[in-house]
């Protein structure tokens, strides 16, 4: 059929993956303070161990003639100064001004951003944080059950609270092979038996790199574990305004929408390479 006879209809809508980084695992905060969107820093909480101590005066054993020695000294930990940098994501729309209004171009760009911003944030967070700071917990690729166990062991030893497991979408189906995760009916989030929250990211799958951003070996995927996530999200901004959107030389209209995110996590980033063949 000739193209001129086709009827123009609305675009096919899409839905971001429900268990991505902007899903229920993260504390997503909409902020207007530009200073928070330029980057943040804070004192790490929970990164130092809480230790036990025995009062020597409560010990029933008599030291006899020997001196009990100096009492056990208590340890004071200095918290680390942690930080997170901004992630700027955008979507641009371009078309001829004939038959495409500024409002239509803006609506198209905004819809594109709404559908794809989660994937873009995931890819940037993976590249700039997970694969930059991740510490391997296994020497070679392991099956996904062993890999998840190693990550949760790392989290338990170095953090101790509820953390976050980061899984590429391409490896997510393997989590069901051994009932490694379940959906929490109260929150709709994915949880491990330990209680850690699981993020399944399309942007993670697009990257799939190990520590140092080295590409994964064929047939394998990298998984990471971190502390909890707090994500600051700025407002959607449209650039430029109506008149400046038109290039008078080509008669094309361009509209850009963008948004700033600051993704923060704490204490530890563990990494493990898993086999994609169960």
Coordinates of N, CA and C in Angstrom, one line a residue, residues 48-276:
X48 N 30.9 1.1 59.7 CA 31.8 0.6 60.7 C 31.1 -0.4 61.6
X49 N 31.8 -1.4 62.0 CA 31.2 -2.5 62.8 C 30.8 -2.0 64.2
X50 N 29.7 -2.6 64.7 CA 29.4 -2.5 66.1 C 30.0 -3.7 66.9
X51 N 30.8 -3.4 67.9 CA 31.6 -4.5 68.5 C 31.0 -4.8 69.9
X52 N 31.3 -6.0 70.3 CA 30.9 -6.4 71.6 C 32.1 -6.2 72.6
X53 N 31.7 -6.1 73.9 CA 32.7 -5.8 74.9 C 32.3 -6.5 76.2
X54 N 33.3 -7.1 76.9 CA 33.0 -7.8 78.1 C 33.7 -7.0 79.3
X55 N 32.9 -6.6 80.2 CA 33.4 -5.9 81.4 C 34.2 -6.8 82.2
X56 N 35.5 -6.6 82.4 CA 36.3 -7.5 83.2 C 35.9 -7.6 84.7
X57 N 35.2 -6.6 85.2 CA 34.8 -6.6 86.6 C 33.6 -7.6 86.8
X58 N 32.9 -8.0 85.7 CA 31.8 -8.9 85.8 C 32.3 -10.4 85.5
X59 N 33.6 -10.6 85.3 CA 34.1 -11.9 85.1 C 34.2 -12.7 86.4
X60 N 33.5 -13.8 86.5 CA 33.5 -14.6 87.7 C 34.8 -15.3 88.1
X61 N 35.7 -15.4 87.1 CA 36.9 -16.1 87.3 C 37.9 -15.2 88.0
X62 N 38.4 -15.7 89.1 CA 39.4 -14.9 89.9 C 40.7 -14.9 89.3
X63 N 41.4 -13.8 89.2 CA 42.7 -13.8 88.6 C 43.8 -14.3 89.5
X64 N 43.5 -14.6 90.7 CA 44.5 -15.1 91.7 C 45.5 -14.1 92.0
X65 N 46.7 -14.5 92.0 CA 47.8 -13.6 92.3 C 48.3 -12.8 91.1
X66 N 47.8 -13.2 89.9 CA 48.2 -12.6 88.7 C 47.4 -11.3 88.5
X67 N 48.1 -10.3 87.9 CA 47.4 -9.1 87.6 C 46.5 -9.3 86.3
X68 N 45.2 -8.8 86.4 CA 44.4 -9.0 85.2 C 44.8 -8.2 84.0
X69 N 45.8 -7.3 84.2 CA 46.2 -6.5 83.1 C 45.3 -5.3 82.8
X70 N 45.7 -4.6 81.8 CA 44.9 -3.4 81.4 C 43.5 -3.9 80.8
X71 N 42.5 -3.1 81.1 CA 41.2 -3.5 80.6 C 41.2 -3.3 79.0
X72 N 40.3 -4.1 78.4 CA 40.2 -4.0 76.9 C 39.8 -2.6 76.5
X73 N 40.5 -2.1 75.6 CA 40.2 -0.7 75.1 C 39.1 -0.7 74.0
X74 N 38.2 0.2 74.1 CA 37.1 0.3 73.2 C 37.6 1.1 71.9
X75 N 37.1 0.7 70.8 CA 37.5 1.3 69.5 C 36.5 2.3 69.0
X76 N 37.1 3.5 68.6 CA 36.3 4.5 68.0 C 36.6 4.6 66.5
X77 N 35.5 4.6 65.7 CA 35.7 4.6 64.2 C 35.3 6.0 63.7
X78 N 36.1 6.4 62.8 CA 35.9 7.7 62.1 C 35.1 7.5 60.8
X79 N 33.9 8.0 60.7 CA 33.1 7.7 59.5 C 33.7 8.3 58.2
X80 N 33.6 7.6 57.1 CA 34.1 8.1 55.8 C 33.1 9.1 55.2
X81 N 33.7 10.1 54.5 CA 32.9 11.1 53.8 C 32.6 10.5 52.4
X82 N 31.3 10.2 52.2 CA 30.9 9.6 50.9 C 30.3 10.7 50.0
X83 N 30.1 10.4 48.7 CA 29.6 11.4 47.8 C 28.9 10.8 46.6
X84 N 28.1 11.5 45.9 CA 27.4 11.1 44.7 C 27.4 12.2 43.7
X85 N 27.7 11.9 42.5 CA 27.7 13.0 41.4 C 26.4 13.0 40.6
X86 N 26.1 14.1 40.0 CA 24.8 14.1 39.2 C 24.9 13.3 37.9
X87 N 23.8 12.8 37.5 CA 23.6 12.1 36.2 C 22.5 12.8 35.4
X88 N 22.9 13.4 34.3 CA 22.0 14.1 33.4 C 21.5 13.3 32.3
X89 N 20.2 13.1 32.2 CA 19.7 12.3 31.1 C 18.8 13.2 30.2
X90 N 18.7 12.9 28.9 CA 17.9 13.7 28.1 C 17.3 12.9 26.9
X91 N 16.3 13.5 26.3 CA 15.7 12.9 25.1 C 15.4 14.1 24.1
X92 N 15.8 13.9 22.9 CA 15.6 15.0 21.9 C 14.7 14.5 20.8
X93 N 13.8 15.4 20.3 CA 12.9 15.1 19.2 C 13.2 16.1 18.0
X94 N 13.3 15.6 16.8 CA 13.5 16.4 15.6 C 12.6 16.0 14.5
X95 N 12.0 17.0 13.9 CA 11.1 16.7 12.7 C 10.9 18.0 11.9
X96 N 10.4 17.8 10.8 CA 10.0 19.0 10.0 C 8.9 19.8 10.6
X97 N 9.0 21.1 10.5 CA 8.0 22.0 11.1 C 6.6 21.8 10.4
X98 N 6.6 21.2 9.2 CA 5.4 21.0 8.4 C 4.6 19.9 9.1
X99 N 3.5 20.2 9.7 CA 2.6 19.1 10.2 C 3.0 18.7 11.6
X100 N 4.0 19.3 12.2 CA 4.5 18.9 13.6 C 4.6 20.2 14.4
X101 N 3.7 20.4 15.3 CA 3.7 21.6 16.1 C 4.8 21.5 17.3
X102 N 5.0 22.7 17.9 CA 5.9 22.7 19.0 C 5.4 21.8 20.2
X103 N 4.1 21.9 20.4 CA 3.4 21.1 21.5 C 3.6 19.6 21.2
X104 N 3.4 19.2 19.9 CA 3.6 17.8 19.6 C 5.0 17.3 19.8
X105 N 5.9 18.2 19.3 CA 7.4 17.8 19.5 C 7.7 17.7 21.0
X106 N 7.3 18.6 21.8 CA 7.6 18.6 23.2 C 6.9 17.4 23.8
X107 N 5.7 17.1 23.5 CA 5.0 15.9 24.1 C 5.8 14.6 23.7
X108 N 6.2 14.5 22.5 CA 7.0 13.3 22.0 C 8.3 13.2 22.8
X109 N 9.0 14.3 23.0 CA 10.3 14.2 23.7 C 10.0 13.9 25.2
X110 N 9.0 14.4 25.8 CA 8.7 14.1 27.2 C 8.3 12.6 27.3
X111 N 7.5 12.1 26.4 CA 7.2 10.7 26.5 C 8.4 9.8 26.3
X112 N 9.3 10.2 25.4 CA 10.5 9.4 25.2 C 11.4 9.4 26.5
X113 N 11.4 10.5 27.1 CA 12.2 10.6 28.4 C 11.6 9.7 29.5
X114 N 10.3 9.8 29.6 CA 9.6 9.0 30.6 C 9.8 7.6 30.4
X115 N 9.8 7.1 29.2 CA 10.0 5.7 28.9 C 11.4 5.2 29.1
X116 N 12.4 6.1 28.7 CA 13.8 5.6 28.7 C 14.7 6.1 29.8
X117 N 14.2 7.1 30.6 CA 15.1 7.7 31.6 C 15.7 6.6 32.6
X118 N 14.8 5.7 33.0 CA 15.3 4.7 34.0 C 16.5 3.9 33.4
X119 N 16.4 3.5 32.2 CA 17.5 2.7 31.5 C 18.7 3.6 31.5
X120 N 18.6 4.9 31.2 CA 19.8 5.7 31.1 C 20.4 5.9 32.4
X121 N 19.6 6.1 33.5 CA 20.2 6.2 34.8 C 20.9 5.0 35.3
X122 N 20.3 3.8 35.0 CA 20.9 2.5 35.3 C 22.3 2.4 34.6
X123 N 22.4 2.7 33.3 CA 23.6 2.6 32.6 C 24.7 3.5 33.2
X124 N 24.3 4.7 33.5 CA 25.3 5.7 34.1 C 25.7 5.2 35.5
X125 N 24.8 4.8 36.3 CA 25.2 4.4 37.7 C 26.1 3.1 37.6
X126 N 25.8 2.2 36.7 CA 26.6 1.0 36.6 C 28.0 1.4 36.2
X127 N 28.1 2.3 35.1 CA 29.4 2.6 34.6 C 30.3 3.4 35.6
X128 N 29.6 4.4 36.3 CA 30.4 5.3 37.1 C 30.5 4.9 38.6
X129 N 29.7 4.0 39.0 CA 29.7 3.6 40.4 C 30.0 2.1 40.6
X130 N 29.1 1.3 40.1 CA 29.2 -0.1 40.3 C 30.5 -0.7 39.7
X131 N 30.7 -0.5 38.4 CA 31.8 -1.1 37.8 C 33.1 -0.3 38.0
X132 N 33.0 0.8 38.7 CA 34.2 1.6 39.0 C 34.7 1.2 40.4
X133 N 33.8 1.0 41.4 CA 34.2 0.7 42.8 C 33.9 -0.7 43.2
X134 N 33.4 -1.6 42.3 CA 33.1 -2.9 42.7 C 34.3 -3.8 43.1
X135 N 34.2 -4.5 44.2 CA 35.3 -5.4 44.6 C 34.8 -6.9 44.4
X136 N 35.5 -7.7 43.5 CA 35.1 -9.1 43.3 C 35.1 -9.9 44.5
X137 N 34.1 -10.8 44.6 CA 34.1 -11.7 45.7 C 34.3 -13.2 45.3
X138 N 34.6 -13.4 44.0 CA 34.9 -14.7 43.5 C 35.9 -14.6 42.4
X139 N 36.8 -15.6 42.3 CA 37.9 -15.6 41.4 C 37.5 -15.9 39.9
X140 N 36.4 -16.7 39.8 CA 36.0 -17.1 38.5 C 34.4 -17.1 38.4
X141 N 33.9 -17.2 37.2 CA 32.4 -17.2 37.0 C 31.8 -18.4 37.8
X142 N 30.7 -18.1 38.5 CA 30.1 -19.2 39.3 C 28.6 -19.2 38.9
X143 N 27.9 -20.2 39.3 CA 26.4 -20.2 39.0 C 25.8 -19.1 39.8
X144 N 24.6 -18.8 39.4 CA 24.0 -17.5 39.9 C 23.6 -17.7 41.4
X145 N 23.3 -18.9 41.8 CA 22.9 -19.1 43.2 C 24.2 -18.9 44.1
X146 N 25.3 -19.4 43.7 CA 26.6 -19.2 44.4 C 27.0 -17.7 44.4
X147 N 26.7 -17.1 43.2 CA 27.1 -15.7 43.1 C 26.3 -14.8 44.0
X148 N 25.0 -15.1 44.1 CA 24.1 -14.3 45.0 C 24.5 -14.5 46.4
X149 N 24.8 -15.8 46.7 CA 25.2 -16.1 48.1 C 26.5 -15.3 48.5
X150 N 27.4 -15.2 47.5 CA 28.7 -14.5 47.8 C 28.4 -13.0 48.0
X151 N 27.5 -12.5 47.2 CA 27.2 -11.0 47.3 C 26.5 -10.7 48.6
X152 N 25.6 -11.6 49.0 CA 24.9 -11.4 50.3 C 25.8 -11.6 51.5
X153 N 26.8 -12.5 51.4 CA 27.8 -12.6 52.4 C 28.6 -11.4 52.6
X154 N 29.0 -10.8 51.4 CA 29.8 -9.6 51.4 C 29.0 -8.4 52.1
X155 N 27.7 -8.3 51.7 CA 26.9 -7.3 52.3 C 26.8 -7.5 53.8
X156 N 26.5 -8.7 54.2 CA 26.3 -9.0 55.6 C 27.6 -8.7 56.5
X157 N 28.7 -9.0 55.9 CA 30.0 -8.8 56.7 C 30.4 -7.3 56.7
X158 N 30.1 -6.6 55.6 CA 30.7 -5.2 55.5 C 29.6 -4.1 55.8
X159 N 28.3 -4.5 55.8 CA 27.3 -3.5 56.0 C 26.3 -4.0 57.1
X160 N 25.7 -5.2 56.9 CA 24.9 -5.7 58.0 C 23.4 -5.4 57.9
X161 N 23.1 -4.3 57.2 CA 21.7 -3.9 57.0 C 21.1 -4.4 55.7
X162 N 19.9 -4.1 55.4 CA 19.2 -4.5 54.1 C 19.9 -3.7 53.0
X163 N 20.4 -4.4 52.0 CA 21.1 -3.8 50.9 C 20.4 -4.0 49.6
X164 N 21.1 -3.8 48.5 CA 20.5 -3.8 47.2 C 21.3 -4.7 46.3
X165 N 20.7 -5.7 45.6 CA 21.4 -6.5 44.6 C 21.0 -6.0 43.2
X166 N 22.0 -5.8 42.4 CA 21.9 -5.2 41.0 C 22.1 -6.3 40.0
X167 N 21.1 -6.5 39.2 CA 21.1 -7.7 38.3 C 20.7 -7.2 36.9
X168 N 21.6 -7.5 35.9 CA 21.2 -7.2 34.5 C 19.9 -7.9 34.1
X169 N 19.1 -7.3 33.3 CA 17.8 -7.9 32.9 C 18.1 -9.2 32.1
X170 N 19.2 -9.3 31.4 CA 19.5 -10.5 30.7 C 19.8 -11.7 31.6
X171 N 20.1 -11.5 32.9 CA 20.3 -12.6 33.8 C 19.2 -12.9 34.7
X172 N 18.2 -12.0 34.7 CA 17.1 -12.1 35.7 C 16.3 -13.4 35.7
X173 N 16.1 -14.0 34.5 CA 15.3 -15.2 34.5 C 16.0 -16.3 35.3
X174 N 17.3 -16.3 35.4 CA 18.0 -17.4 36.2 C 17.7 -17.3 37.7
X175 N 17.3 -16.1 38.1 CA 16.9 -16.0 39.5 C 15.8 -16.9 39.9
X176 N 14.9 -17.2 38.9 CA 13.8 -18.1 39.2 C 14.1 -19.6 39.2
X177 N 15.3 -19.9 38.7 CA 15.6 -21.4 38.6 C 15.7 -22.0 40.0
X178 N 16.2 -21.3 41.0 CA 16.4 -21.9 42.3 C 15.6 -21.1 43.4
X179 N 14.5 -20.4 42.9 CA 13.7 -19.7 43.8 C 14.6 -18.7 44.7
X180 N 15.5 -18.0 44.0 CA 16.4 -17.1 44.7 C 15.7 -15.8 45.2
X181 N 14.7 -15.4 44.5 CA 14.0 -14.2 44.9 C 12.5 -14.4 44.9
X182 N 11.8 -13.6 45.6 CA 10.3 -13.6 45.6 C 9.8 -12.2 45.6
X183 N 8.6 -12.0 45.2 CA 7.9 -10.7 45.2 C 7.3 -10.5 46.5
X184 N 7.6 -9.4 47.2 CA 7.0 -9.0 48.4 C 5.6 -8.5 48.2
X185 N 4.6 -9.2 48.6 CA 3.2 -8.7 48.3 C 2.9 -7.4 48.9
X186 N 3.5 -6.9 49.9 CA 3.2 -5.7 50.6 C 3.8 -4.5 49.8
X187 N 4.9 -4.7 49.1 CA 5.6 -3.6 48.4 C 5.7 -3.8 46.9
X188 N 5.6 -5.0 46.5 CA 5.7 -5.3 45.1 C 7.2 -5.4 44.6
X189 N 8.1 -5.3 45.6 CA 9.5 -5.3 45.3 C 10.0 -6.8 45.3
X190 N 11.1 -7.0 44.6 CA 11.7 -8.4 44.6 C 12.7 -8.4 45.8
X191 N 12.7 -9.5 46.6 CA 13.5 -9.7 47.7 C 14.2 -11.1 47.7
X192 N 15.4 -11.1 48.2 CA 16.0 -12.4 48.4 C 15.5 -13.0 49.7
X193 N 15.9 -14.2 50.0 CA 15.6 -14.9 51.3 C 16.1 -14.1 52.5
X194 N 17.3 -13.4 52.3 CA 17.9 -12.6 53.3 C 17.1 -11.4 53.6
X195 N 16.4 -10.9 52.6 CA 15.6 -9.6 52.7 C 16.2 -8.5 51.9
X196 N 17.3 -8.7 51.2 CA 17.9 -7.7 50.3 C 17.0 -7.4 49.1
X197 N 16.9 -6.2 48.7 CA 16.0 -5.8 47.6 C 16.8 -6.0 46.2
X198 N 16.1 -6.4 45.2 CA 16.7 -6.7 43.9 C 16.3 -5.8 42.8
X199 N 17.2 -5.1 42.2 CA 17.0 -4.2 41.1 C 17.3 -5.0 39.8
X200 N 16.4 -5.1 38.9 CA 16.6 -5.7 37.6 C 16.6 -4.6 36.5
X201 N 17.8 -4.3 35.9 CA 17.9 -3.2 35.1 C 18.2 -3.4 33.6
X202 N 17.4 -2.8 32.8 CA 17.7 -2.8 31.3 C 19.0 -2.1 31.0
X203 N 19.3 -1.0 31.7 CA 20.6 -0.3 31.5 C 21.7 -1.1 32.0
X204 N 21.5 -1.9 33.1 CA 22.6 -2.9 33.5 C 22.9 -3.9 32.4
X205 N 21.9 -4.4 31.8 CA 22.1 -5.4 30.7 C 22.9 -4.7 29.5
X206 N 22.6 -3.5 29.2 CA 23.3 -2.8 28.1 C 24.8 -2.6 28.4
X207 N 25.1 -2.5 29.7 CA 26.5 -2.3 30.1 C 27.2 -3.7 30.3
X208 N 26.8 -4.4 31.3 CA 27.3 -5.7 31.7 C 28.8 -5.8 31.7
X209 N 29.4 -4.9 32.5 CA 30.9 -4.9 32.6 C 31.3 -5.2 34.0
X210 N 32.5 -5.7 34.2 CA 33.0 -6.0 35.5 C 33.8 -4.8 36.1
X211 N 34.4 -5.0 37.2 CA 35.2 -4.0 37.9 C 36.2 -3.4 36.9
X212 N 36.4 -2.1 36.8 CA 37.2 -1.4 35.9 C 36.5 -1.3 34.5
X213 N 35.2 -1.6 34.5 CA 34.4 -1.5 33.2 C 35.0 -2.4 32.1
X214 N 35.5 -3.5 32.5 CA 35.9 -4.5 31.6 C 34.7 -5.4 31.1
X215 N 34.5 -5.5 29.8 CA 33.3 -6.3 29.4 C 33.3 -7.7 29.9
X216 N 32.1 -8.2 30.2 CA 31.9 -9.5 30.7 C 32.4 -10.6 29.7
X217 N 32.9 -11.7 30.1 CA 33.2 -12.8 29.2 C 31.9 -13.3 28.5
X218 N 32.0 -13.8 27.3 CA 30.9 -14.4 26.6 C 30.2 -15.4 27.5
X219 N 28.9 -15.4 27.6 CA 28.1 -16.4 28.4 C 28.1 -16.1 29.9
X220 N 28.5 -14.9 30.3 CA 28.5 -14.5 31.7 C 27.9 -13.2 31.9
X221 N 27.6 -12.9 33.1 CA 27.1 -11.5 33.5 C 27.6 -11.2 34.8
X222 N 27.7 -9.9 35.1 CA 28.2 -9.3 36.4 C 27.0 -8.9 37.2
X223 N 27.0 -9.3 38.5 CA 26.0 -8.8 39.4 C 26.8 -8.0 40.5
X224 N 26.1 -7.0 41.1 CA 26.7 -6.2 42.1 C 25.8 -6.1 43.3
X225 N 26.4 -5.8 44.5 CA 25.6 -5.6 45.7 C 26.1 -4.3 46.3
X226 N 25.1 -3.4 46.8 CA 25.5 -2.2 47.4 C 24.6 -2.0 48.7
X227 N 24.8 -1.0 49.4 CA 23.9 -0.6 50.5 C 22.6 -0.1 49.9
X228 N 21.7 0.5 50.7 CA 20.5 1.0 50.2 C 20.7 2.2 49.2
X229 N 19.6 2.5 48.4 CA 19.7 3.5 47.4 C 18.8 4.7 47.8
X230 N 19.4 5.9 47.7 CA 18.6 7.1 47.8 C 18.8 7.9 46.5
X231 N 17.7 8.2 45.8 CA 17.9 8.8 44.5 C 17.2 10.2 44.5
X232 N 17.9 11.2 44.2 CA 17.3 12.6 44.1 C 17.1 12.9 42.6
X233 N 15.9 13.3 42.4 CA 15.4 13.5 41.0 C 14.9 15.0 40.8
X234 N 15.5 15.7 39.8 CA 15.1 17.0 39.5 C 13.9 17.1 38.6
X235 N 13.4 18.3 38.4 CA 12.2 18.4 37.5 C 12.6 18.3 36.0
X236 N 11.7 17.9 35.2 CA 11.9 17.8 33.7 C 12.0 19.3 33.2
X237 N 13.1 19.5 32.4 CA 13.2 20.8 31.8 C 13.2 20.7 30.3
X238 N 12.5 21.6 29.6 CA 12.4 21.7 28.2 C 13.3 22.8 27.6
X239 N 14.1 22.4 26.6 CA 15.0 23.3 25.9 C 14.9 23.1 24.4
X240 N 14.7 24.2 23.6 CA 14.5 25.6 24.0 C 13.1 25.9 24.0
X241 N 12.7 27.2 24.0 CA 11.3 27.6 23.9 C 10.8 27.5 22.5
X242 N 9.6 27.9 22.3 CA 8.9 27.6 21.1 C 9.7 28.2 19.9
X243 N 10.0 29.5 19.9 CA 10.6 30.1 18.7 C 12.0 29.6 18.4
X244 N 12.8 29.4 19.5 CA 14.2 29.0 19.3 C 14.3 27.5 18.8
X245 N 13.2 26.8 18.8 CA 13.2 25.4 18.5 C 13.4 25.1 17.0
X246 N 13.2 26.2 16.2 CA 13.2 26.0 14.7 C 14.5 26.4 14.1
X247 N 15.1 25.6 13.3 CA 16.3 25.9 12.5 C 15.8 26.5 11.2
X248 N 16.0 27.8 11.0 CA 15.4 28.4 9.9 C 16.1 28.0 8.6
X249 N 17.3 27.5 8.7 CA 18.0 27.0 7.5 C 17.5 25.7 6.9
X250 N 17.1 24.8 7.8 CA 16.5 23.5 7.4 C 15.0 23.4 7.6
X251 N 14.4 24.3 8.3 CA 13.0 24.3 8.6 C 12.7 23.1 9.5
X252 N 13.7 22.6 10.2 CA 13.4 21.5 11.2 C 13.2 22.0 12.6
X253 N 12.4 21.3 13.3 CA 12.2 21.7 14.7 C 12.9 20.7 15.6
X254 N 13.6 21.2 16.6 CA 14.2 20.4 17.6 C 13.8 20.8 19.0
X255 N 13.4 19.8 19.8 CA 13.0 20.0 21.2 C 13.7 19.0 22.1
X256 N 14.3 19.5 23.1 CA 15.1 18.7 24.1 C 14.5 18.7 25.4
X257 N 14.3 17.6 26.1 CA 13.9 17.6 27.5 C 15.0 16.8 28.3
X258 N 15.3 17.3 29.4 CA 16.3 16.7 30.2 C 16.0 16.7 31.7
X259 N 16.7 15.9 32.5 CA 16.5 15.8 33.9 C 17.7 15.3 34.6
X260 N 17.9 15.8 35.8 CA 19.1 15.5 36.6 C 18.7 14.5 37.7
X261 N 19.6 13.5 37.8 CA 19.4 12.5 38.9 C 20.7 12.5 39.7
X262 N 20.6 12.2 41.0 CA 21.8 12.0 41.9 C 21.5 10.7 42.6
X263 N 22.2 9.6 42.2 CA 22.0 8.3 42.8 C 23.1 8.0 43.9
X264 N 22.6 7.8 45.1 CA 23.5 7.6 46.2 C 23.4 6.3 46.8
X265 N 24.5 5.6 47.2 CA 24.4 4.4 48.0 C 25.6 4.5 49.0
X266 N 25.7 3.5 49.8 CA 26.6 3.6 50.9 C 27.5 2.4 51.2
X267 N 28.6 2.6 51.8 CA 29.4 1.6 52.4 C 30.2 0.6 51.6
X268 N 29.5 -0.2 50.7 CA 30.2 -1.3 50.1 C 29.6 -1.5 48.7
X269 N 30.5 -1.9 47.8 CA 30.1 -2.4 46.4 C 30.8 -3.7 46.1
X270 N 30.1 -4.8 46.2 CA 30.6 -6.1 45.9 C 30.2 -6.5 44.5
X271 N 31.1 -7.3 43.9 CA 30.8 -7.8 42.5 C 31.1 -9.2 42.3
X272 N 30.3 -9.9 41.5 CA 30.6 -11.3 41.2 C 30.2 -11.5 39.7
X273 N 30.9 -12.4 39.0 CA 30.6 -12.8 37.7 C 29.9 -14.2 37.7
X274 N 28.8 -14.3 37.0 CA 28.0 -15.5 37.0 C 27.8 -16.1 35.6
X275 N 27.6 -17.4 35.6 CA 27.4 -18.0 34.3 C 25.9 -17.9 33.9
X276 N 25.7 -17.6 32.6 CA 24.3 -17.5 32.1 C 23.7 -18.9 31.8

